[in-house]
PDB file of C-alpha atoms in Angstrom:
ATOM      1  CA  MET I   1     120.446  89.379  78.132  1.00  0.00           C
ATOM      2  CA  LYS I   2     119.390  91.927  80.491  1.00  0.00           C
ATOM      3  CA  LEU I   3     115.597  90.319  80.835  1.00  0.00           C
ATOM      4  CA  ASN I   4     117.406  87.019  82.119  1.00  0.00           C
ATOM      5  CA  ARG I   5     119.505  89.437  84.513  1.00  0.00           C
ATOM      6  CA  LEU I   6     116.230  90.971  85.652  1.00  0.00           C
ATOM      7  CA  LEU I   7     114.611  87.252  86.222  1.00  0.00           C
ATOM      8  CA  THR I   8     117.315  86.247  88.457  1.00  0.00           C
ATOM      9  CA  ARG I   9     117.057  89.230  90.253  1.00  0.00           C
ATOM     10  CA  LEU I  10     113.536  89.332  91.068  1.00  0.00           C
ATOM     11  CA  THR I  11     114.028  85.005  91.933  1.00  0.00           C
ATOM     12  CA  LEU I  12     116.998  86.429  94.558  1.00  0.00           C
ATOM     13  CA  SER I  13     115.501  89.651  95.935  1.00  0.00           C
ATOM     14  CA  ALA I  14     111.821  87.067  96.382  1.00  0.00           C
ATOM     15  CA  GLY I  15     113.713  84.343  98.093  1.00  0.00           C
ATOM     16  CA  LEU I  16     115.600  86.588 100.382  1.00  0.00           C
ATOM     17  CA  ALA I  17     112.404  88.460 101.331  1.00  0.00           C
ATOM     18  CA  SER I  18     110.395  84.913 102.091  1.00  0.00           C
ATOM     19  CA  LEU I  19     113.509  84.225 104.391  1.00  0.00           C
ATOM     20  CA  SER I  20     112.763  86.901 106.610  1.00  0.00           C
ATOM     21  CA  SER I  21     109.604  85.593 107.686  1.00  0.00           C
ATOM     22  CA  ASN I  22     108.746  82.829 109.836  1.00  0.00           C
ATOM     23  CA  ALA I  23     105.038  82.324 108.335  1.00  0.00           C
ATOM     24  CA  MET I  24     104.175  79.468 106.338  1.00  0.00           C
ATOM     25  CA  GLU I  25     103.323  80.645 102.725  1.00  0.00           C
ATOM     26  CA  ILE I  26     100.962  78.838 100.345  1.00  0.00           C
ATOM     27  CA  ILE I  27     102.822  78.995  96.613  1.00  0.00           C
ATOM     28  CA  ALA I  28     100.466  78.042  93.722  1.00  0.00           C
ATOM     29  CA  HIS I  29     103.094  75.825  91.242  1.00  0.00           C
ATOM     30  CA  ARG I  30     102.329  77.253  87.898  1.00  0.00           C
ATOM     31  CA  GLY I  31      98.647  78.923  88.958  1.00  0.00           C
ATOM     32  CA  ALA I  32      96.253  77.047  90.228  1.00  0.00           C
ATOM     33  CA  SER I  33      97.565  74.548  88.000  1.00  0.00           C
ATOM     34  CA  PHE I  34      95.685  71.313  89.356  1.00  0.00           C
ATOM     35  CA  ASP I  35      91.906  73.597  88.659  1.00  0.00           C
ATOM     36  CA  ALA I  36      92.871  75.230  85.626  1.00  0.00           C
ATOM     37  CA  PRO I  37      95.793  75.176  82.615  1.00  0.00           C
ATOM     38  CA  GLU I  38      99.318  75.199  83.955  1.00  0.00           C
ATOM     39  CA  ASN I  39     100.884  78.898  83.342  1.00  0.00           C
ATOM     40  CA  THR I  40      98.120  80.719  82.111  1.00  0.00           C
ATOM     41  CA  LEU I  41      96.720  83.731  83.349  1.00  0.00           C
ATOM     42  CA  ALA I  42      93.247  81.733  84.003  1.00  0.00           C
ATOM     43  CA  ALA I  43      95.495  79.893  86.710  1.00  0.00           C
ATOM     44  CA  MET I  44      97.246  82.589  88.122  1.00  0.00           C
ATOM     45  CA  ASN I  45      93.473  83.959  89.105  1.00  0.00           C
ATOM     46  CA  LEU I  46      92.264  81.166  90.173  1.00  0.00           C
ATOM     47  CA  ALA I  47      95.249  80.935  92.210  1.00  0.00           C
ATOM     48  CA  TRP I  48      94.996  84.716  93.564  1.00  0.00           C
ATOM     49  CA  LYS I  49      91.224  83.612  94.183  1.00  0.00           C
ATOM     50  CA  GLN I  50      92.364  80.423  96.423  1.00  0.00           C
ATOM     51  CA  LYS I  51      94.254  83.001  98.433  1.00  0.00           C
ATOM     52  CA  ALA I  52      97.955  81.784  97.529  1.00  0.00           C
ATOM     53  CA  ASP I  53     100.486  83.925  98.615  1.00  0.00           C
ATOM     54  CA  ALA I  54     102.431  83.473  95.837  1.00  0.00           C
ATOM     55  CA  VAL I  55     102.361  82.270  92.563  1.00  0.00           C
ATOM     56  CA  GLU I  56     105.711  80.621  90.674  1.00  0.00           C
ATOM     57  CA  LEU I  57     105.505  80.853  86.610  1.00  0.00           C
ATOM     58  CA  ASP I  58     107.829  79.463  84.080  1.00  0.00           C
ATOM     59  CA  ILE I  59     109.779  82.234  81.975  1.00  0.00           C
ATOM     60  CA  HIS I  60     111.050  81.476  78.605  1.00  0.00           C
ATOM     61  CA  LEU I  61     112.902  83.824  75.793  1.00  0.00           C
ATOM     62  CA  THR I  62     111.841  82.804  72.074  1.00  0.00           C
ATOM     63  CA  LYS I  63     115.285  83.095  70.012  1.00  0.00           C
ATOM     64  CA  ASP I  64     113.278  86.429  68.277  1.00  0.00           C
ATOM     65  CA  GLY I  65     113.003  87.734  71.792  1.00  0.00           C
ATOM     66  CA  ARG I  66     109.546  86.851  72.528  1.00  0.00           C
ATOM     67  CA  VAL I  67     108.559  86.114  76.557  1.00  0.00           C
ATOM     68  CA  ILE I  68     106.552  83.334  76.826  1.00  0.00           C
ATOM     69  CA  VAL I  69     105.502  81.547  79.674  1.00  0.00           C
ATOM     70  CA  ILE I  70     105.744  77.565  79.468  1.00  0.00           C
ATOM     71  CA  HIS I  71     107.097  74.695  82.232  1.00  0.00           C
ATOM     72  CA  ASP I  72     108.808  72.512  79.278  1.00  0.00           C
ATOM     73  CA  PHE I  73     111.550  73.400  76.420  1.00  0.00           C
ATOM     74  CA  ASP I  74     108.869  72.107  74.134  1.00  0.00           C
ATOM     75  CA  THR I  75     105.423  71.868  73.231  1.00  0.00           C
ATOM     76  CA  LYS I  76     104.994  68.157  73.389  1.00  0.00           C
ATOM     77  CA  ARG I  77     103.057  67.674  76.382  1.00  0.00           C
ATOM     78  CA  VAL I  78     100.302  70.326  76.246  1.00  0.00           C
ATOM     79  CA  GLY I  79      99.979  71.345  72.423  1.00  0.00           C
ATOM     80  CA  ALA I  80      98.675  69.792  69.424  1.00  0.00           C
ATOM     81  CA  VAL I  81     102.339  70.271  67.320  1.00  0.00           C
ATOM     82  CA  THR I  82     105.544  69.549  68.807  1.00  0.00           C
ATOM     83  CA  ASN I  83     107.984  72.873  68.691  1.00  0.00           C
ATOM     84  CA  LYS I  84     111.063  73.594  70.446  1.00  0.00           C
ATOM     85  CA  VAL I  85     110.094  76.737  72.823  1.00  0.00           C
ATOM     86  CA  VAL I  86     113.197  78.175  71.874  1.00  0.00           C
ATOM     87  CA  GLU I  87     112.216  78.960  68.014  1.00  0.00           C
TER      88      GLU I  87
END
């Protein structure tokens, strides 16, 4: 639960900070997901190399308390086996 509150605060803080600037910012959606597998370190690193100002990623918490980065609530679209993320 503490992790969820922390992530919410970080998200809100980043959003409020961006409101104070008039400059356009490039935010890489799930990293550079057009050129690398989404939500991976490769996609995040490539986004920085491509001069993105920020990256957006999807964070979930599994039932055993592990933090994972995946957009969907199951692995059907991105994996060979379909599992629910919370499991």
